[in-house]
C-alpha positions as CSV (number, residue, x, y, z in Angstrom):
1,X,-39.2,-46.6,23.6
2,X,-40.6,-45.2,20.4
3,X,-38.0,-45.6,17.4
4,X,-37.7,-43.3,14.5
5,X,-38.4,-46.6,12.5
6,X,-41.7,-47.2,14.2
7,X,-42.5,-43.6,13.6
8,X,-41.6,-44.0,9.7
9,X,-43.8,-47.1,9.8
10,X,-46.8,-45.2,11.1
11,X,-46.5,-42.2,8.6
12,X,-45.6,-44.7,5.7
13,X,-48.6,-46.5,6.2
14,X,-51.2,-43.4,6.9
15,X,-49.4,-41.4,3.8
16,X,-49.9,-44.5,1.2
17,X,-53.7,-44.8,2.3
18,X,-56.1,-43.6,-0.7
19,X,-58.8,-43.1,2.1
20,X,-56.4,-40.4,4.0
21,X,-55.6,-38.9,1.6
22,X,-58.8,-38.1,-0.3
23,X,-59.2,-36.5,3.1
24,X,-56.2,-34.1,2.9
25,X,-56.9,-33.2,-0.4
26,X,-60.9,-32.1,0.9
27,X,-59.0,-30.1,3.5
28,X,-57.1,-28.1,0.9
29,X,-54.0,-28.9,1.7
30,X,-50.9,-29.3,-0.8
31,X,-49.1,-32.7,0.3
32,X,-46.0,-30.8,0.1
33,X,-47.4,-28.3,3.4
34,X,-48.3,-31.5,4.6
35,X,-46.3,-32.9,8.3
36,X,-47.6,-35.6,10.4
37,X,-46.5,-36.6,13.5
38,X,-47.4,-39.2,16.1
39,X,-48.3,-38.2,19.8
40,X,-48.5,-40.5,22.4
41,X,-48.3,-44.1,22.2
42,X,-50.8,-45.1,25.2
43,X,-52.7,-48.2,26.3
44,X,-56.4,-47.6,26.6
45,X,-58.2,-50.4,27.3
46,X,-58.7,-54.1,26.5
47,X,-59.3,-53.6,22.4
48,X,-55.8,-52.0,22.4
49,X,-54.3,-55.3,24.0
50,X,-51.1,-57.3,22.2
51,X,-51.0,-54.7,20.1
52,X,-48.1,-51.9,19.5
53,X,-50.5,-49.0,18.3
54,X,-49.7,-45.3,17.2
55,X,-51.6,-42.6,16.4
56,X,-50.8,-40.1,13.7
57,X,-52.3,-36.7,14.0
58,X,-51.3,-34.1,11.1
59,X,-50.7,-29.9,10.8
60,X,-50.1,-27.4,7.6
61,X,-46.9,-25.6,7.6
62,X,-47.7,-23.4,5.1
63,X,-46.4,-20.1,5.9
64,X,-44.6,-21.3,9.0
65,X,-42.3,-23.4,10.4
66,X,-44.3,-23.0,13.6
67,X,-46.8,-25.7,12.0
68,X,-47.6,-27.0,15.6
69,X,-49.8,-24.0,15.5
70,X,-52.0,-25.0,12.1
71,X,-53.4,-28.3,13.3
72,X,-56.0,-30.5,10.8
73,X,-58.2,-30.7,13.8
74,X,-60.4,-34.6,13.7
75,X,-57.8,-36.0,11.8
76,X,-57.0,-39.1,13.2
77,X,-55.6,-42.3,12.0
78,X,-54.4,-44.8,14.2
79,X,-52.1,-47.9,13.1
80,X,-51.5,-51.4,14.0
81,X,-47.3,-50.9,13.9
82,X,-46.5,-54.4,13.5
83,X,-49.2,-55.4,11.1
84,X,-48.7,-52.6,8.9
85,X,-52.4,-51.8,9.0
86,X,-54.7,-48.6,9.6
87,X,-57.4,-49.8,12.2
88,X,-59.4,-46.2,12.2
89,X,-59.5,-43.2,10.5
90,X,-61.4,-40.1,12.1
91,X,-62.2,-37.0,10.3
92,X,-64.7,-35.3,12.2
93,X,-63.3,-31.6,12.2
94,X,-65.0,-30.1,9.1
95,X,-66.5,-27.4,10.7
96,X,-63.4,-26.3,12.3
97,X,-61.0,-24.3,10.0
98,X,-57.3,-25.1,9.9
99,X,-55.4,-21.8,12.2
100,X,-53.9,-19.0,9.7
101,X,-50.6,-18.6,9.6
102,X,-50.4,-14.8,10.5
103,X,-48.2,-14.7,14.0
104,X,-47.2,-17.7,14.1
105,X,-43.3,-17.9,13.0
106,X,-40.8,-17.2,16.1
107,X,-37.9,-16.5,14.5
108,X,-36.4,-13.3,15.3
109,X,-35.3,-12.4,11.5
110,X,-38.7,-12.8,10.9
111,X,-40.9,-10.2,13.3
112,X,-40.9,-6.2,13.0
113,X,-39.9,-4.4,16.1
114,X,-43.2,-3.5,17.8
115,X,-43.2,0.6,18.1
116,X,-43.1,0.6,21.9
117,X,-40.8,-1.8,22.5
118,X,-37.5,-0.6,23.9
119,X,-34.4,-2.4,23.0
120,X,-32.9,-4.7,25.5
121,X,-28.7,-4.4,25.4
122,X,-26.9,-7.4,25.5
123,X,-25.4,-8.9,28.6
124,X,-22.5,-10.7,29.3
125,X,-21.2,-11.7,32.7
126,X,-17.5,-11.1,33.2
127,X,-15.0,-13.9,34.2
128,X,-11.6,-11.8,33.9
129,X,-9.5,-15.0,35.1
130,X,-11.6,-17.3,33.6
131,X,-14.4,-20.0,34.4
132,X,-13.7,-21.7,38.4
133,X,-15.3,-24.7,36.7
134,X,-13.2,-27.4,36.4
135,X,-13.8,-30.4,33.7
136,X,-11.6,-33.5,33.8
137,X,-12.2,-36.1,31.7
138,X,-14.7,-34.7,30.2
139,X,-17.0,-35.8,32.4
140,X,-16.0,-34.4,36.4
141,X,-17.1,-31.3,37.4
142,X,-15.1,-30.1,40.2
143,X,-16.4,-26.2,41.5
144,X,-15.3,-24.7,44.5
145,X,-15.6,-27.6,46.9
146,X,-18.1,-29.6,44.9
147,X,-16.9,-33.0,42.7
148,X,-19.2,-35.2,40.7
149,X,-19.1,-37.4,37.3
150,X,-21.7,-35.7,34.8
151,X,-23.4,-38.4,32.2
152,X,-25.3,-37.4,29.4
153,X,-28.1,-39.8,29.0
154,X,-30.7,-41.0,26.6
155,X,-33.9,-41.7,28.7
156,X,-33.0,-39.2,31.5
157,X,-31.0,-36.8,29.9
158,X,-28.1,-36.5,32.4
159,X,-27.2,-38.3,35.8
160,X,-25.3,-36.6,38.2
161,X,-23.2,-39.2,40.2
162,X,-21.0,-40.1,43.0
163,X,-21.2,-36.2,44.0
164,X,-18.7,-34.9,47.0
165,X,-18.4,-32.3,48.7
166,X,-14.9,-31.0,50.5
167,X,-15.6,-29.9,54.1
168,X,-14.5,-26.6,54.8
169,X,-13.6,-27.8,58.4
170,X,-11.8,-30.3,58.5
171,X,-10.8,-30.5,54.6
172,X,-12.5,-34.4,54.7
173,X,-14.0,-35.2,50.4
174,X,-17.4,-36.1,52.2
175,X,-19.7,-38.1,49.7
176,X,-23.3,-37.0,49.7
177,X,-25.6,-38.3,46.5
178,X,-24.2,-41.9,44.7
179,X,-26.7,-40.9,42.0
180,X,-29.6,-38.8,41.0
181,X,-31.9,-37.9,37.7
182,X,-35.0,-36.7,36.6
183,X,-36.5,-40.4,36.1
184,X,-39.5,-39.5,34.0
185,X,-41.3,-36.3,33.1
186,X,-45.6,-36.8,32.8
187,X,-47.7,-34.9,30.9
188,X,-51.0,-35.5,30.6
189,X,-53.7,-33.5,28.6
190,X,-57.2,-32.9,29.9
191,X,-59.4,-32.7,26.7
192,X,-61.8,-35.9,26.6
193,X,-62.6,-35.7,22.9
194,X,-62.1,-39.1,20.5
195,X,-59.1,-36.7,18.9
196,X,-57.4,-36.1,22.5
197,X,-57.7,-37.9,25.3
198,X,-54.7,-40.6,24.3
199,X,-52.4,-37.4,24.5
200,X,-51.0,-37.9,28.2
201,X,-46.9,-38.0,27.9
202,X,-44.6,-39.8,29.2
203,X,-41.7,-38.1,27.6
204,X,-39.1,-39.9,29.6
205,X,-39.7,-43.2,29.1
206,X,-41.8,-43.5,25.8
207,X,-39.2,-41.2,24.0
208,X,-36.4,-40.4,26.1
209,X,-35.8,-36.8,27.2
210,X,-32.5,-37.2,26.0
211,X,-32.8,-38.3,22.3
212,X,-35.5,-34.6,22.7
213,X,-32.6,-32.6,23.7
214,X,-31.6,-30.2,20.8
215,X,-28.3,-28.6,20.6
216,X,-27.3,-26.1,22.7
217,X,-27.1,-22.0,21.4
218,X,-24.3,-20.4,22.2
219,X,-24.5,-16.9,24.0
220,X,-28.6,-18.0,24.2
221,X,-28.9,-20.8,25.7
222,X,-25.9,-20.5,27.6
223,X,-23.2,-17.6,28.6
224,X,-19.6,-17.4,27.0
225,X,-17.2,-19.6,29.0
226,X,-19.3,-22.8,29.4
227,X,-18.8,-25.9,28.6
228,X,-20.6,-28.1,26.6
229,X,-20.6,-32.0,26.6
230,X,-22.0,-34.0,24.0
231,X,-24.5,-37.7,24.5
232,X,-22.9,-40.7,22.7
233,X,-26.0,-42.9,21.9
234,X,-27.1,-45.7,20.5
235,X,-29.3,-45.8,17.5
236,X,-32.6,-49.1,17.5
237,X,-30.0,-50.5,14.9
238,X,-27.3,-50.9,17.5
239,X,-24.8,-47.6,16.2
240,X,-23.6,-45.4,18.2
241,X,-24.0,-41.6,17.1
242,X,-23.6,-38.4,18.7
243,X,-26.3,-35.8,20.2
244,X,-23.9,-32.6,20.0
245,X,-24.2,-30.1,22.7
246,X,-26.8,-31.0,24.6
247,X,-25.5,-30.3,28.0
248,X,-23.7,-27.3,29.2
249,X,-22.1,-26.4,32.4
250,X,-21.6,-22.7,33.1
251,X,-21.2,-20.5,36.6
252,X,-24.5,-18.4,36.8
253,X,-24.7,-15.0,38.4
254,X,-28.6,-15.5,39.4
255,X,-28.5,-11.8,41.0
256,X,-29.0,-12.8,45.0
257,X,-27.8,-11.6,47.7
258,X,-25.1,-14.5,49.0
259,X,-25.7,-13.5,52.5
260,X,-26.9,-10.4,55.1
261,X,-28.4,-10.4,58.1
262,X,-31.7,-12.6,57.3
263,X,-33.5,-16.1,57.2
264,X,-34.4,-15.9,54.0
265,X,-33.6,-18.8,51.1
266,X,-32.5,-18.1,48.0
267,X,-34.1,-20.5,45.3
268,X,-32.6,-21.6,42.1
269,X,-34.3,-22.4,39.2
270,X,-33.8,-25.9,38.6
271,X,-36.4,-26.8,35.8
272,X,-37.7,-24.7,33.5
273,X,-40.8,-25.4,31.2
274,X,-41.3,-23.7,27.6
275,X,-41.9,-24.8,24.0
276,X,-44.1,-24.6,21.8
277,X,-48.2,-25.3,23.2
278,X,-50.1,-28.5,22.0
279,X,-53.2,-26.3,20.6
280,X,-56.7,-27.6,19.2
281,X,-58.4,-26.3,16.6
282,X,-61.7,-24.9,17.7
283,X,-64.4,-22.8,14.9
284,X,-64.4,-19.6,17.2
285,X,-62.1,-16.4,16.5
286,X,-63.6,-14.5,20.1
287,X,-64.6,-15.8,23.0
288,X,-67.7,-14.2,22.4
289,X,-68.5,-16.8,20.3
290,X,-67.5,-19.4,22.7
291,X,-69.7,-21.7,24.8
292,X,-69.1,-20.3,28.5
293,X,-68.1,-24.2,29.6
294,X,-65.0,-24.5,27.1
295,X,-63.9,-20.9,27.4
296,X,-63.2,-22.1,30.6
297,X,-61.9,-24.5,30.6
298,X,-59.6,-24.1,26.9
299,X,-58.6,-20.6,26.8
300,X,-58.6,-19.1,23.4
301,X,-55.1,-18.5,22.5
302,X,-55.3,-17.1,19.3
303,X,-58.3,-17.8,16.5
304,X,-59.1,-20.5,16.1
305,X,-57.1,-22.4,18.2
306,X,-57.3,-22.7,22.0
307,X,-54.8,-24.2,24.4
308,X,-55.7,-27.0,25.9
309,X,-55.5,-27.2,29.8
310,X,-52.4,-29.8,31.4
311,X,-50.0,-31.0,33.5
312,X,-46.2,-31.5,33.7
313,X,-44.8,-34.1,36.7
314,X,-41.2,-34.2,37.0
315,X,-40.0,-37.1,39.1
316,X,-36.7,-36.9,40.3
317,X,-34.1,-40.1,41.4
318,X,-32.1,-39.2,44.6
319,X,-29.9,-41.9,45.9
320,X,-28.2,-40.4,48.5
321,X,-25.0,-41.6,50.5
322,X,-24.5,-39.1,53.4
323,X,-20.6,-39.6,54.1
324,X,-20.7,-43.1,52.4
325,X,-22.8,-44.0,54.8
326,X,-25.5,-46.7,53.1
327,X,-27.6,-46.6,56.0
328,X,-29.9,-43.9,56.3
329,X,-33.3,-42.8,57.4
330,X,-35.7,-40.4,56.9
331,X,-37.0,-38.5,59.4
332,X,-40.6,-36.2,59.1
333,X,-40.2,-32.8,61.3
334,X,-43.7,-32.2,61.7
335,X,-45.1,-28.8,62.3
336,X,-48.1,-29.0,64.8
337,X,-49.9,-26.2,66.4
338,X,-50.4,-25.9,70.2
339,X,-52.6,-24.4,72.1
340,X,-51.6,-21.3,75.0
341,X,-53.8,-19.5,77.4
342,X,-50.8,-16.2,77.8
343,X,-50.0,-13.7,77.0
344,X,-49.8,-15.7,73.1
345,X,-53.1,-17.8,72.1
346,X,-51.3,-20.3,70.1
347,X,-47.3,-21.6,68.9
348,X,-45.5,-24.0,66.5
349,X,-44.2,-26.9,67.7
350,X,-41.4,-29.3,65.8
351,X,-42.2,-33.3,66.5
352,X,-39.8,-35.7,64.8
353,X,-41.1,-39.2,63.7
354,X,-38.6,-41.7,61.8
355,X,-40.6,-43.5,59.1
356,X,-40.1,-46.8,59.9
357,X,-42.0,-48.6,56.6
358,X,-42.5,-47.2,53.2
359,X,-45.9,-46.8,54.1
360,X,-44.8,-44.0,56.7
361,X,-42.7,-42.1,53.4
362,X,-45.5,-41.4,51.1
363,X,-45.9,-38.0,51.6
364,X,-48.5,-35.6,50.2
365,X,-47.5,-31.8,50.7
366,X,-50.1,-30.0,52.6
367,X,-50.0,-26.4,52.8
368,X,-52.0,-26.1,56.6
369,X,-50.1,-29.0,58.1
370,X,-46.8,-28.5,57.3
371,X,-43.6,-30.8,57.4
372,X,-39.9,-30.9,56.7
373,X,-38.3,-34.2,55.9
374,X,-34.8,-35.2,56.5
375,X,-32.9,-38.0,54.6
376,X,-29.7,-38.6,57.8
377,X,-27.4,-40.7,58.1
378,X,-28.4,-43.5,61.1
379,X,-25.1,-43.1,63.3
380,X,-23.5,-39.9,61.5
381,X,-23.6,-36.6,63.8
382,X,-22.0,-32.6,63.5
383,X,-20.3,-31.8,66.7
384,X,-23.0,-30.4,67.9
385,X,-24.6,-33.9,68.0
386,X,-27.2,-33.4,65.4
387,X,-27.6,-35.9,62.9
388,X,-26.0,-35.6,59.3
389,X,-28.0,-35.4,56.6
390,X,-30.2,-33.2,54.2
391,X,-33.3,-31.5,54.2
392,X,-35.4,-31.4,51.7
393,X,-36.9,-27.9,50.9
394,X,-40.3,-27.7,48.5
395,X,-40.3,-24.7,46.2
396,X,-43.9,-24.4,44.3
397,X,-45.6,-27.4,43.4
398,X,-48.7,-28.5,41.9
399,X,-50.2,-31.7,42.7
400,X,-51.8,-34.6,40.2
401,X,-55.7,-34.5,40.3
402,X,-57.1,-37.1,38.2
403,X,-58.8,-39.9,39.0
404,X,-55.9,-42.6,40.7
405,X,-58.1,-45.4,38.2
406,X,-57.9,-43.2,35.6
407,X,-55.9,-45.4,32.8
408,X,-53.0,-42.3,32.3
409,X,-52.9,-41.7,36.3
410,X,-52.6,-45.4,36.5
411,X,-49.4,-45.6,34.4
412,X,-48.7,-42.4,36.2
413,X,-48.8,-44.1,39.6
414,X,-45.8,-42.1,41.6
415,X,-47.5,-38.9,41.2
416,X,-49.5,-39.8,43.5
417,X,-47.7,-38.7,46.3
418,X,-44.4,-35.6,46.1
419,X,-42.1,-37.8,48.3
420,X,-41.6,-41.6,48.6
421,X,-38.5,-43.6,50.5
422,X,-37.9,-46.7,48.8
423,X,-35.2,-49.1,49.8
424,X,-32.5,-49.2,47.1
425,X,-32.9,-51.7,44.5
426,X,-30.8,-51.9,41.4
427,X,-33.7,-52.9,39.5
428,X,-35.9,-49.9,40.2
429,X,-34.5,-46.7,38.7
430,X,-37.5,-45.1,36.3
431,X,-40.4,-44.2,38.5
432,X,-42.9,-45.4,35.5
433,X,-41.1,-48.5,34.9
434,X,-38.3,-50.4,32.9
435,X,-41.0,-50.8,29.9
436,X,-43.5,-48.2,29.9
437,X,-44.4,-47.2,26.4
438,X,-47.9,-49.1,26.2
439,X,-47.8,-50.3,29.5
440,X,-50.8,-51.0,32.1
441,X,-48.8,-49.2,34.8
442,X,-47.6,-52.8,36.4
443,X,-44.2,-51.6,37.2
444,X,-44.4,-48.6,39.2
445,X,-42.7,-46.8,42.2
446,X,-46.4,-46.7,43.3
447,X,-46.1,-51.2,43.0
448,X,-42.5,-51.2,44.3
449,X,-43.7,-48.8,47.5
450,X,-46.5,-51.4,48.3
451,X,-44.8,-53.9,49.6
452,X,-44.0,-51.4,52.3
453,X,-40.7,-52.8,53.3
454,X,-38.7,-51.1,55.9
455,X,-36.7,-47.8,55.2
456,X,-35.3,-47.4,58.6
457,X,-31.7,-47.5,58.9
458,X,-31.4,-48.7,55.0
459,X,-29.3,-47.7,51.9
460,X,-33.1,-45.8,50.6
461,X,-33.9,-43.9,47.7
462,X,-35.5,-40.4,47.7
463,X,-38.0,-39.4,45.1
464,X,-39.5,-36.2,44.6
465,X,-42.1,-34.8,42.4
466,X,-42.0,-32.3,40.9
467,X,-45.4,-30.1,39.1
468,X,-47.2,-28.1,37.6
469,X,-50.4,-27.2,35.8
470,X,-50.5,-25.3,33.0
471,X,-53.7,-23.6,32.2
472,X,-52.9,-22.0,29.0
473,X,-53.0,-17.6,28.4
474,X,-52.6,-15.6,25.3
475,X,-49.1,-14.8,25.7
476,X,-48.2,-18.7,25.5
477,X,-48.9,-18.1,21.9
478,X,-46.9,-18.5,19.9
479,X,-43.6,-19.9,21.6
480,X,-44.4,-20.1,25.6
481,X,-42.5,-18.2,27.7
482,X,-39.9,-19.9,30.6
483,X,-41.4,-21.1,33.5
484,X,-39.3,-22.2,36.5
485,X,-39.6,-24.0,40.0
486,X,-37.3,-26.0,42.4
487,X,-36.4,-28.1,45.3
488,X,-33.8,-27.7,47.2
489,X,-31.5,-30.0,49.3
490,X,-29.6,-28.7,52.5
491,X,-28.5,-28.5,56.3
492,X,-25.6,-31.2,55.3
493,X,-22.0,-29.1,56.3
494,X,-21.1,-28.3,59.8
495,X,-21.6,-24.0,59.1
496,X,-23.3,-22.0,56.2
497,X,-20.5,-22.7,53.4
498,X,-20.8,-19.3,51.9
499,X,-19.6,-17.4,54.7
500,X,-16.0,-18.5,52.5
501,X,-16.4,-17.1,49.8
502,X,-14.6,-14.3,48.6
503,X,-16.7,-10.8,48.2
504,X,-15.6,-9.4,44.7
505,X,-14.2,-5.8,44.3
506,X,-14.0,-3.2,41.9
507,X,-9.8,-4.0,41.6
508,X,-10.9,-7.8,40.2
509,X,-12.7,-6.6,37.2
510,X,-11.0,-4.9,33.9
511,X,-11.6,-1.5,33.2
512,X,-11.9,-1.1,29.1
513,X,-10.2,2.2,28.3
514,X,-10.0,2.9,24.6
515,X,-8.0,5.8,23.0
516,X,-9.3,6.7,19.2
517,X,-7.9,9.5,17.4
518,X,-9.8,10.8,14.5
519,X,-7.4,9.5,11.7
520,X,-8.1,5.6,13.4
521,X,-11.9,5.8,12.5
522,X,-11.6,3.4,9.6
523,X,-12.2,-0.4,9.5
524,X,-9.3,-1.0,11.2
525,X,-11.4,-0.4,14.6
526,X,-14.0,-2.5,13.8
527,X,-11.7,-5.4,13.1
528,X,-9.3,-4.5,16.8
529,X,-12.9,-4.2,18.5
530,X,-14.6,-7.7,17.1
């Protein structure tokens, strides 16, 4: 991965260069607004070869912290890590003034309160007897039937392991996932210019989504009663040190109906996308002044920047182990349409295929030829006699659209397909590879899934990608709003599991009576109240 030394080596060597920094200076900009940073260490062709390359790419923060926002657009210096050297420096942008400051900053403290914008009150969700999650060890989640080990970690963030759930039934601890993460997260940017076309991210694997994580807010990021687990990790000089707060677990009241009289599913957000944009600097303030092509295709965000058009892939690690049964398959439920004369013209029709090979497993959603797609366990059944097992459920999705021999797509490989079934081995874990940052793409789930081997009746592997493409708006500026999407996995217990749980009445919640006579009105209530 990248290290904070290898970064430091890269900015040490661009900031010391007389060359660079007669540059800055012609830009007008004090060294002291000055912050560099280095995006995307990629491997683009042959005259990047043996070499461990970075490029550094450099913003004003003057007047902000939001300095993302005020980029030094066509500066560009790219450094030979290892060798200490700056192979090329580009400064093309003159024409193209650095973004003002004006609307940038996010911080609360910092913005008036628009006229027409009504307060929003506070909200806190009530838990009168306290959290019904469980932490032991502080690691195991246990929550109302559900057990599994929670791991902080530094490429994937966390790993959810050896999860069980209780049966209702028959009161059996049935084991149902041995492990599952998000294995990388892609992000490649669709700008073709010498300044941009090296930005495609593979934030997993290149700088681990982990080491990103921040620390959690309290009542923010997460509700009152939750409970947050720290990462122990190491450091490139062999030390461990701690990444406070980075996970929390907390019961969420999402505001569905549990159950009624309906067939409709309830999705829950599972990742959610915000931050700040990756803008360009562009010499237009309207887009009136814009030539109709890149208004198109790089929406004006604010003047003089635009927001460049991308994707996001996350691929997710599902090793599932239905009732600690290793041997599984995956069966397709496909949905074809038949043909009727009357009194209907046409009907659905379920057909079940087990994929045999991996071949059989790769597995491109289609919207008009629809399938579901079961990971059972080969010799498990309910007592109805239908196999046990999970289906997998698609929420939104977005598929990857470049070029498959595009160099990024290439490296990119397993987002070429939303599902694959590989048979388990302990050697292939990240979808992109053991060692990715640089890479040619030569370890891939794509490479692994070509040899095709069987799946039928295995210990297998599920992967699922997960994506979507971002084409910038106005109100992404200056902090992007949250958005969410999901999968979902289900069918596994014998009846619907909710039908348990206990409705909630008015009796279960305090009622907050307060009894203040006139004299009382003193600091004294503010301090019983706080």
């Amino acid at each position: 991965m990248v290290t904070i030394p290898d970064v430091e080596v890269a900015l040490q060597v661009t900031l010391s260069n007389e060359k660079f920094n007669k540059s800055i200076m012609a830009w007008g900009v004090e060294f002291s607004d000055l912050t560099c940073v280095t995006p995307s260490p990629r491997w683009y062709g042959p005259d990047e070869e043996g070499r461990r390359l970075m490029k550094v790419h450099c913003f004003s923060r003057q007047g902000t912290p939001n300095y993302y926002m005020r980029p030094i657009e066509g500066s560009v210096v790219k450094v030979d890590i290892d060798n200490k050297k700056i192979l090329k420096i580009t400064d093309t942008g003159r024409g193209i003034p650095i973004p003002k400051a004006k609307n940038t900053d996010y911080r609360f403290e910092k913005h008036v309160p628009p006229p027409y914008m009504e307060p929003i009150n506070p909200i806190s969700i009530e838990q009168p007897k306290g959290p019904s999650v469980k932490i032991e060890d502080g690691h195991t989640i246990k929550w109302a039937n559900w057990v599994f080990p929670l791991k902080p970690d530094q490429r994937a963030s966390m790993i959810i392991s050896r999860a069980m759930v209780r049966d209702q039934e028959t009161g059996e601890l049935r084991s149902v996932m041995y492990k599952g993460f998000a294995t990388e997260l892609f992000v490649p940017y669709m700008d073709l210019d010498e300044r941009w076309y090296f930005r495609t991210y593979m934030d997993g694997s290149e700088y681990g989504i982990g080491v990103l994580s921040m620390s959690l807010v309290p009542l923010n990021d997460c509700p009152r009663n939750s409970y947050y687990m720290d990462g122990v990790f190491v450091g490139v000089d062999g030390r461990p040190y701690v990444q406070p707060n980075m996970i929390c677990v907390f019961e969420k009241y999402a505001g569905d109906i549990s159950w009624r009289h309906s067939e409709l599913p309830f999705m829950d957000s599972q990742v959610g996308l915000s931050g700040m944009l990756m803008v360009k600097g562009v010499p237009y303030e309207n887009i009136q002044q814009m030539p109709l092509k890149n208004a198109e295709s790089s929406p004006l965000v604010s003047e003089n920047i635009v927001g460049v058009v991308h994707d996001h892939f996350i691929t997710f690690h599902l090793d599932m182990h239905m009732d600690n049964g290793m041997n599984n398959s995956v069966v397709k439920v496909h949905l074809g349409k038949e043909e009727s004369r009357f009194p209907r013209k046409s009907y659905l029709r379920a057909i079940r295929e087990v994929a045999l090979w991996e071949e059989d497993a790769k597995i491109k959603l289609k919207l008009y030829d629809p399938s579901e797609f079961h990971v059972v366990k080969t010799l498990g059944r309910s007592r109805l006699g239908n196999p046990t097992g999970y289906k997998v459920v698609p929420g939104g999705n977005a598929a990857s659209l470049l070029d498959v021999n595009d160099p990024p797509q290439i490296r990119a490989a397993f987002t070429n397909n939303q599902i694959w079934v590989t048979p388990y081995n302990r050697s292939e874990q990240w979808a992109s590879g053991l060692f990715v940052c640089q890479s040619k793409g030569e370890d891939t789930l794509a490479d692994w899934s070509d040899r095709n081997r069987e799946i039928e009746n295995r210990d297998i592997v599920l992967w699922y990608t997960l994506g979507f493409h971002h084409i910038p708006c106005q109100e992404d500026f200056p902090v992007m709003p949250t958005v969410s999407s999901s999968f979902e996995l289900n069918n596994f217990l014998e009846v619907n599991p909710i039908l348990h749980a206990m409705p909630n009445f008015e009796k279960d919640l305090p009622v907050l009576k307060f009894f203040l006579e006139y004299k009382s009105l003193s600091r004294h209530i503010d301090a019983e109240l706080a």
